Coordinates of C-alpha atoms in Angstrom, one line a residue:
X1 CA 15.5 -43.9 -6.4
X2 CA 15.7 -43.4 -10.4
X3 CA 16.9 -39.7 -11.0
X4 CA 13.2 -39.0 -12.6
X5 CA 11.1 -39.2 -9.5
X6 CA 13.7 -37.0 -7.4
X7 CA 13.7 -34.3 -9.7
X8 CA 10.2 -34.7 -9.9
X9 CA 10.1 -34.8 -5.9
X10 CA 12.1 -31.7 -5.8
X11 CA 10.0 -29.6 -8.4
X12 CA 6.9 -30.3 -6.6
X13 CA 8.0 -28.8 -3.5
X14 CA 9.4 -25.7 -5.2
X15 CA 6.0 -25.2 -6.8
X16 CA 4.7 -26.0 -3.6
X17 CA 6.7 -23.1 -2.2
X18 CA 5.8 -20.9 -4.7
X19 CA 2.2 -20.4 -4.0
X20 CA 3.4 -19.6 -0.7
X21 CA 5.7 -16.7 -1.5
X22 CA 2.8 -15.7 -3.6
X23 CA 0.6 -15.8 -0.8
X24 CA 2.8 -13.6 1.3
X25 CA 3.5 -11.8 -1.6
X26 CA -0.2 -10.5 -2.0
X27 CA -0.7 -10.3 1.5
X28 CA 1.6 -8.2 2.3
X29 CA 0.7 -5.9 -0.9
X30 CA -2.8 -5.7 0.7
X31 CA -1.8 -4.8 4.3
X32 CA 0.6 -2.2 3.0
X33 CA -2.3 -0.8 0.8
X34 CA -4.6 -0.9 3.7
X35 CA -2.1 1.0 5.9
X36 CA -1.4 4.1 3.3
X37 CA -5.2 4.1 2.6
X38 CA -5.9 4.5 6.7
X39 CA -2.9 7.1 6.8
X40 CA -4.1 9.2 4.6
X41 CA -7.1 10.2 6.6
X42 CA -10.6 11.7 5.1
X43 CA -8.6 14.6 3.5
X44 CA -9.4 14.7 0.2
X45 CA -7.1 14.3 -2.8
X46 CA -5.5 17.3 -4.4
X47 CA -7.4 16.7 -7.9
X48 CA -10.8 16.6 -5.7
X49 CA -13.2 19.3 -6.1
X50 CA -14.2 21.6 -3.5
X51 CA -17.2 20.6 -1.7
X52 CA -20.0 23.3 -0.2
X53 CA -20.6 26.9 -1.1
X54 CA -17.7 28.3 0.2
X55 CA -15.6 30.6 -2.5
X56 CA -12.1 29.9 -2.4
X57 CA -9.7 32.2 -3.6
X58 CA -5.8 32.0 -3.4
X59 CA -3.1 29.5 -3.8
X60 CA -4.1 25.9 -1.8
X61 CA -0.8 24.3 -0.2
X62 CA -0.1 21.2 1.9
X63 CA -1.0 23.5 5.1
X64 CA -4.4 24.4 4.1
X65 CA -5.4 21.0 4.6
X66 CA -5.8 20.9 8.2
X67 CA -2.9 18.2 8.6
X68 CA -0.7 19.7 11.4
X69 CA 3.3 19.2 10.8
X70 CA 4.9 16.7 12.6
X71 CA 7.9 18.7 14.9
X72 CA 11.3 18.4 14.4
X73 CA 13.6 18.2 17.4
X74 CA 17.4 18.6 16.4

């Protein structure tokens, strides 16, 4: 086998394998994104405006958001 079609042999199988990596590549980008966005819940962002009538007055922290701390057993 002349050296020519072996390399060419051996760099179609790493391009092969490429477009595999970069399948598993975006796939696993999209199942992470889908697992922080279902995380997150229907809490809104911080930025978000309030919604309704209601007047809010004071300082907003992470425990005014309804989200219930996990508890820490030592």
């Amino acid at each position: 086998m002349p050296w020519g079609t072996a390399v060419r042999q051996h760099l179609a199988v790493l391009v092969g394998r490429r477009w595999v990596f970069v399948g598993v590549a975006v796939l696993l980008a999209a199942v992470t994104a889908a697992v922080l966005t279902l995380r997150s819940g229907p809490s809104p962002a911080c930025a978000a405006p309030p919604t309704g009538n209601t007047v809010h007055r004071g300082k907003a922290t992470f425990y005014d958001s309804g989200v219930r701390a996990a508890t820490v057993r030592s």
